[in-house]
Structure formats: C-alpha cells, structure tokens
Amino acid sequence: MKAIEIALSQIGIKEIVGGTHNPEVLKYFQEIGCEWVKDDETAWCSAFVNWCQKKARRKYSGKLNARSWLIEGIEKKEPSVGDIVILWRESPTSWKGHVGFFCREANGWIYVLGGNQNNSVSIQAYRKHRLLQYRTV
C-alpha cells in the first residue's frame, strides 16, 4: 500500500480537546519511536507523515520537525500525487514548517493531505508561496 493510501485511511482522526488524548494520534508518535510524547497537542504533522511512510515500508525522517523532510529523498519541481510537500510557517527562514502529502495544485493553492491540519487528518489548501520543496521519498 502506498503512503498516501495509508494517509487517506486516517482522514477524520483528530485531537481530543482537554486532558484526554486521542490514542490514534499518539500511535503516530509511538510507532515511529517517539514514545516520550504523551499528548495530542504536540505538533504531529511530521509524526503523521513518518508513520504513513513507515507503514508503507518507505524511507522516513524519524524526526518531529517538518523541515527534517528537506533532506529526505529527491527534490522535485513537478510533484506527483503522494509526494511530500514541505511548507514554511511564520516565515521562510523560520525553523517552523508543515509537511504532508501532495494531492493537487490549482490557482496558486497546494492541496495537502496531512496530519495536524486544523487538529485533524484532512486535506487542506495552502498558498503556493509557502512552498519550500516537493520531494519524492
């Protein structure tokens, strides 16, 4: 099974507001070796992509920061469905980012399937100017 197919199977998984934490979100951390994470408020976009890649028996960064994906695989100028999308947060030079799977691009927007998008696994549109790289892993 491809990583994006695994990701699609998770659509709708979301954080639980309050002191209870969704075990489905926590499994993304646990199964990639980040057992110390005990809450679903910890940024989990990279954990989700790592988990999907690992389940698909594909290479994964093993790191929780989105920009760790900038050194995995090969950069692509023209993405295919399922390629990795790395976006900046706050500013292009910040250490912060977001990562998910490429779905499509239209009218200056990139549609990304990812975790921790509005606190859930979903498909969300991001402005293309936030793109750092597309990568195939």
PDB file of C-alpha atoms in Angstrom:
ATOM      1  CA  MET A   1       0.000   0.000   0.000  1.00  0.00           C
ATOM      2  CA  LYS A   2       1.272   3.493  -0.825  1.00  0.00           C
ATOM      3  CA  ALA A   3       1.835   6.050   1.940  1.00  0.00           C
ATOM      4  CA  ILE A   4      -0.869   8.361   0.582  1.00  0.00           C
ATOM      5  CA  GLU A   5      -3.384   5.492   0.642  1.00  0.00           C
ATOM      6  CA  ILE A   6      -2.489   4.882   4.275  1.00  0.00           C
ATOM      7  CA  ALA A   7      -2.873   8.615   4.944  1.00  0.00           C
ATOM      8  CA  LEU A   8      -6.303   8.631   3.273  1.00  0.00           C
ATOM      9  CA  SER A   9      -7.422   5.819   5.574  1.00  0.00           C
ATOM     10  CA  GLN A  10      -6.784   8.127   8.534  1.00  0.00           C
ATOM     11  CA  ILE A  11      -8.935  11.086   7.406  1.00  0.00           C
ATOM     12  CA  GLY A  12     -11.059  12.315  10.282  1.00  0.00           C
ATOM     13  CA  ILE A  13      -8.656  11.323  13.081  1.00  0.00           C
ATOM     14  CA  LYS A  14      -8.446  14.385  15.346  1.00  0.00           C
ATOM     15  CA  GLU A  15      -7.178  15.664  18.632  1.00  0.00           C
ATOM     16  CA  ILE A  16      -9.417  15.472  21.681  1.00  0.00           C
ATOM     17  CA  VAL A  17      -9.912  18.817  23.405  1.00  0.00           C
ATOM     18  CA  GLY A  18      -8.963  18.830  27.085  1.00  0.00           C
ATOM     19  CA  GLY A  19      -6.995  16.422  29.233  1.00  0.00           C
ATOM     20  CA  THR A  20      -7.843  13.299  27.229  1.00  0.00           C
ATOM     21  CA  HIS A  21      -5.624  12.452  24.263  1.00  0.00           C
ATOM     22  CA  ASN A  22      -6.592  10.529  21.156  1.00  0.00           C
ATOM     23  CA  PRO A  23      -4.770   7.171  21.155  1.00  0.00           C
ATOM     24  CA  GLU A  24      -4.883   7.193  17.342  1.00  0.00           C
ATOM     25  CA  VAL A  25      -2.800  10.395  17.270  1.00  0.00           C
ATOM     26  CA  LEU A  26      -0.479   9.052  19.967  1.00  0.00           C
ATOM     27  CA  LYS A  27       0.194   5.896  17.911  1.00  0.00           C
ATOM     28  CA  TYR A  28       1.797   8.056  15.198  1.00  0.00           C
ATOM     29  CA  PHE A  29       4.443   9.103  17.739  1.00  0.00           C
ATOM     30  CA  GLN A  30       4.800   5.721  19.437  1.00  0.00           C
ATOM     31  CA  GLU A  31       5.187   3.654  16.279  1.00  0.00           C
ATOM     32  CA  ILE A  32       7.972   5.861  14.894  1.00  0.00           C
ATOM     33  CA  GLY A  33       9.977   5.686  18.124  1.00  0.00           C
ATOM     34  CA  CYS A  34       8.857   8.878  19.883  1.00  0.00           C
ATOM     35  CA  GLU A  35       7.263   7.156  22.869  1.00  0.00           C
ATOM     36  CA  TRP A  36       8.021  10.102  25.144  1.00  0.00           C
ATOM     37  CA  VAL A  37       5.219  12.135  23.506  1.00  0.00           C
ATOM     38  CA  LYS A  38       2.165  11.626  25.727  1.00  0.00           C
ATOM     39  CA  ASP A  39      -0.302  14.208  24.381  1.00  0.00           C
ATOM     40  CA  ASP A  40      -2.050  15.027  21.130  1.00  0.00           C
ATOM     41  CA  GLU A  41      -1.237  18.740  21.434  1.00  0.00           C
ATOM     42  CA  THR A  42       2.401  18.175  20.441  1.00  0.00           C
ATOM     43  CA  ALA A  43       2.786  19.217  16.793  1.00  0.00           C
ATOM     44  CA  TRP A  44       2.201  15.993  14.873  1.00  0.00           C
ATOM     45  CA  CYS A  45       2.303  16.705  11.127  1.00  0.00           C
ATOM     46  CA  SER A  46       5.753  15.146  10.742  1.00  0.00           C
ATOM     47  CA  ALA A  47       4.891  12.244  13.058  1.00  0.00           C
ATOM     48  CA  PHE A  48       1.923  11.505  10.804  1.00  0.00           C
ATOM     49  CA  VAL A  49       3.963  11.569   7.578  1.00  0.00           C
ATOM     50  CA  ASN A  50       6.659   9.425   9.242  1.00  0.00           C
ATOM     51  CA  TRP A  51       4.037   6.920  10.385  1.00  0.00           C
ATOM     52  CA  CYS A  52       2.461   6.680   6.919  1.00  0.00           C
ATOM     53  CA  GLN A  53       5.865   6.261   5.257  1.00  0.00           C
ATOM     54  CA  LYS A  54       6.901   3.597   7.771  1.00  0.00           C
ATOM     55  CA  LYS A  55       3.623   1.686   7.326  1.00  0.00           C
ATOM     56  CA  ALA A  56       4.197   1.780   3.552  1.00  0.00           C
ATOM     57  CA  ARG A  57       7.747   0.467   4.094  1.00  0.00           C
ATOM     58  CA  ARG A  58       9.182   3.677   2.673  1.00  0.00           C
ATOM     59  CA  LYS A  59      12.043   5.814   3.939  1.00  0.00           C
ATOM     60  CA  TYR A  60      11.100   8.286   6.688  1.00  0.00           C
ATOM     61  CA  SER A  61      12.924  11.035   8.588  1.00  0.00           C
ATOM     62  CA  GLY A  62      12.165   9.770  12.104  1.00  0.00           C
ATOM     63  CA  LYS A  63      12.068  13.393  13.264  1.00  0.00           C
ATOM     64  CA  LEU A  64       9.206  15.532  14.517  1.00  0.00           C
ATOM     65  CA  ASN A  65      10.198  18.783  12.796  1.00  0.00           C
ATOM     66  CA  ALA A  66       8.594  19.279   9.393  1.00  0.00           C
ATOM     67  CA  ARG A  67      11.739  20.708   7.843  1.00  0.00           C
ATOM     68  CA  SER A  68      13.592  17.438   8.525  1.00  0.00           C
ATOM     69  CA  TRP A  69      11.947  16.269   5.288  1.00  0.00           C
ATOM     70  CA  LEU A  70      14.009  18.786   3.285  1.00  0.00           C
ATOM     71  CA  ILE A  71      16.915  16.306   3.266  1.00  0.00           C
ATOM     72  CA  GLU A  72      14.927  13.109   2.627  1.00  0.00           C
ATOM     73  CA  GLY A  73      14.591  11.708  -0.868  1.00  0.00           C
ATOM     74  CA  ILE A  74      14.931  13.815  -4.002  1.00  0.00           C
ATOM     75  CA  GLU A  75      13.633  17.314  -4.678  1.00  0.00           C
ATOM     76  CA  LYS A  76      11.027  17.575  -7.450  1.00  0.00           C
ATOM     77  CA  LYS A  77       9.916  20.620  -9.383  1.00  0.00           C
ATOM     78  CA  GLU A  78       6.755  18.957 -10.718  1.00  0.00           C
ATOM     79  CA  PRO A  79       5.118  16.889  -7.965  1.00  0.00           C
ATOM     80  CA  SER A  80       3.077  13.735  -8.344  1.00  0.00           C
ATOM     81  CA  VAL A  81       0.196  12.714  -6.101  1.00  0.00           C
ATOM     82  CA  GLY A  82       1.675  11.336  -2.891  1.00  0.00           C
ATOM     83  CA  ASP A  83       4.952  13.275  -2.998  1.00  0.00           C
ATOM     84  CA  ILE A  84       5.997  15.081   0.165  1.00  0.00           C
ATOM     85  CA  VAL A  85       5.197  18.811   0.465  1.00  0.00           C
ATOM     86  CA  ILE A  86       7.213  20.960   2.876  1.00  0.00           C
ATOM     87  CA  LEU A  87       5.844  24.419   3.696  1.00  0.00           C
ATOM     88  CA  TRP A  88       7.159  27.221   5.869  1.00  0.00           C
ATOM     89  CA  ARG A  89       5.332  28.634   8.889  1.00  0.00           C
ATOM     90  CA  GLU A  90       5.788  32.174  10.224  1.00  0.00           C
ATOM     91  CA  SER A  91       8.499  32.996   7.661  1.00  0.00           C
ATOM     92  CA  PRO A  92      10.593  31.219   5.031  1.00  0.00           C
ATOM     93  CA  THR A  93      13.654  31.493   7.295  1.00  0.00           C
ATOM     94  CA  SER A  94      11.936  30.248  10.477  1.00  0.00           C
ATOM     95  CA  TRP A  95      12.722  26.759  11.754  1.00  0.00           C
ATOM     96  CA  LYS A  96       8.980  26.092  11.762  1.00  0.00           C
ATOM     97  CA  GLY A  97       7.187  24.281   8.985  1.00  0.00           C
ATOM     98  CA  HIS A  98       4.445  21.925   7.922  1.00  0.00           C
ATOM     99  CA  VAL A  99       4.636  18.663   6.000  1.00  0.00           C
ATOM    100  CA  GLY A 100       2.108  16.459   4.255  1.00  0.00           C
ATOM    101  CA  PHE A 101       1.324  14.613   1.035  1.00  0.00           C
ATOM    102  CA  PHE A 102       0.723  16.387  -2.269  1.00  0.00           C
ATOM    103  CA  CYS A 103      -2.793  15.991  -3.702  1.00  0.00           C
ATOM    104  CA  ARG A 104      -3.014  18.688  -6.343  1.00  0.00           C
ATOM    105  CA  GLU A 105      -2.221  22.282  -7.205  1.00  0.00           C
ATOM    106  CA  ALA A 106      -4.700  24.814  -8.594  1.00  0.00           C
ATOM    107  CA  ASN A 107      -4.872  28.595  -8.912  1.00  0.00           C
ATOM    108  CA  GLY A 108      -1.951  29.316  -6.588  1.00  0.00           C
ATOM    109  CA  TRP A 109      -3.034  26.772  -3.951  1.00  0.00           C
ATOM    110  CA  ILE A 110      -1.471  23.435  -2.978  1.00  0.00           C
ATOM    111  CA  TYR A 111      -3.869  20.820  -1.624  1.00  0.00           C
ATOM    112  CA  VAL A 112      -2.166  18.781   1.081  1.00  0.00           C
ATOM    113  CA  LEU A 113      -3.261  15.603   2.831  1.00  0.00           C
ATOM    114  CA  GLY A 114      -1.727  15.701   6.262  1.00  0.00           C
ATOM    115  CA  GLY A 115      -1.988  15.385   9.993  1.00  0.00           C
ATOM    116  CA  ASN A 116      -2.451  18.254  12.432  1.00  0.00           C
ATOM    117  CA  GLN A 117      -4.326  20.316   9.852  1.00  0.00           C
ATOM    118  CA  ASN A 118      -6.978  22.068  11.935  1.00  0.00           C
ATOM    119  CA  ASN A 119      -6.052  19.472  14.589  1.00  0.00           C
ATOM    120  CA  SER A 120      -7.044  16.540  12.369  1.00  0.00           C
ATOM    121  CA  VAL A 121      -6.043  14.386   9.420  1.00  0.00           C
ATOM    122  CA  SER A 122      -7.555  16.196   6.462  1.00  0.00           C
ATOM    123  CA  ILE A 123      -6.966  17.703   3.055  1.00  0.00           C
ATOM    124  CA  GLN A 124      -6.308  21.421   3.277  1.00  0.00           C
ATOM    125  CA  ALA A 125      -5.295  24.122   0.799  1.00  0.00           C
ATOM    126  CA  TYR A 126      -2.180  26.220   1.392  1.00  0.00           C
ATOM    127  CA  ARG A 127      -0.962  29.196  -0.634  1.00  0.00           C
ATOM    128  CA  LYS A 128       1.773  28.101  -3.029  1.00  0.00           C
ATOM    129  CA  HIS A 129       4.055  30.953  -1.930  1.00  0.00           C
ATOM    130  CA  ARG A 130       4.578  28.989   1.329  1.00  0.00           C
ATOM    131  CA  LEU A 131       6.183  26.076  -0.541  1.00  0.00           C
ATOM    132  CA  LEU A 132       9.744  25.200   0.409  1.00  0.00           C
ATOM    133  CA  GLN A 133      10.029  21.984  -1.614  1.00  0.00           C
ATOM    134  CA  TYR A 134       8.317  18.996  -3.100  1.00  0.00           C
ATOM    135  CA  ARG A 135      10.200  15.748  -2.521  1.00  0.00           C
ATOM    136  CA  THR A 136       9.840  12.143  -3.559  1.00  0.00           C
ATOM    137  CA  VAL A 137      10.952   9.677  -0.905  1.00  0.00           C
TER     138      VAL A 137
END
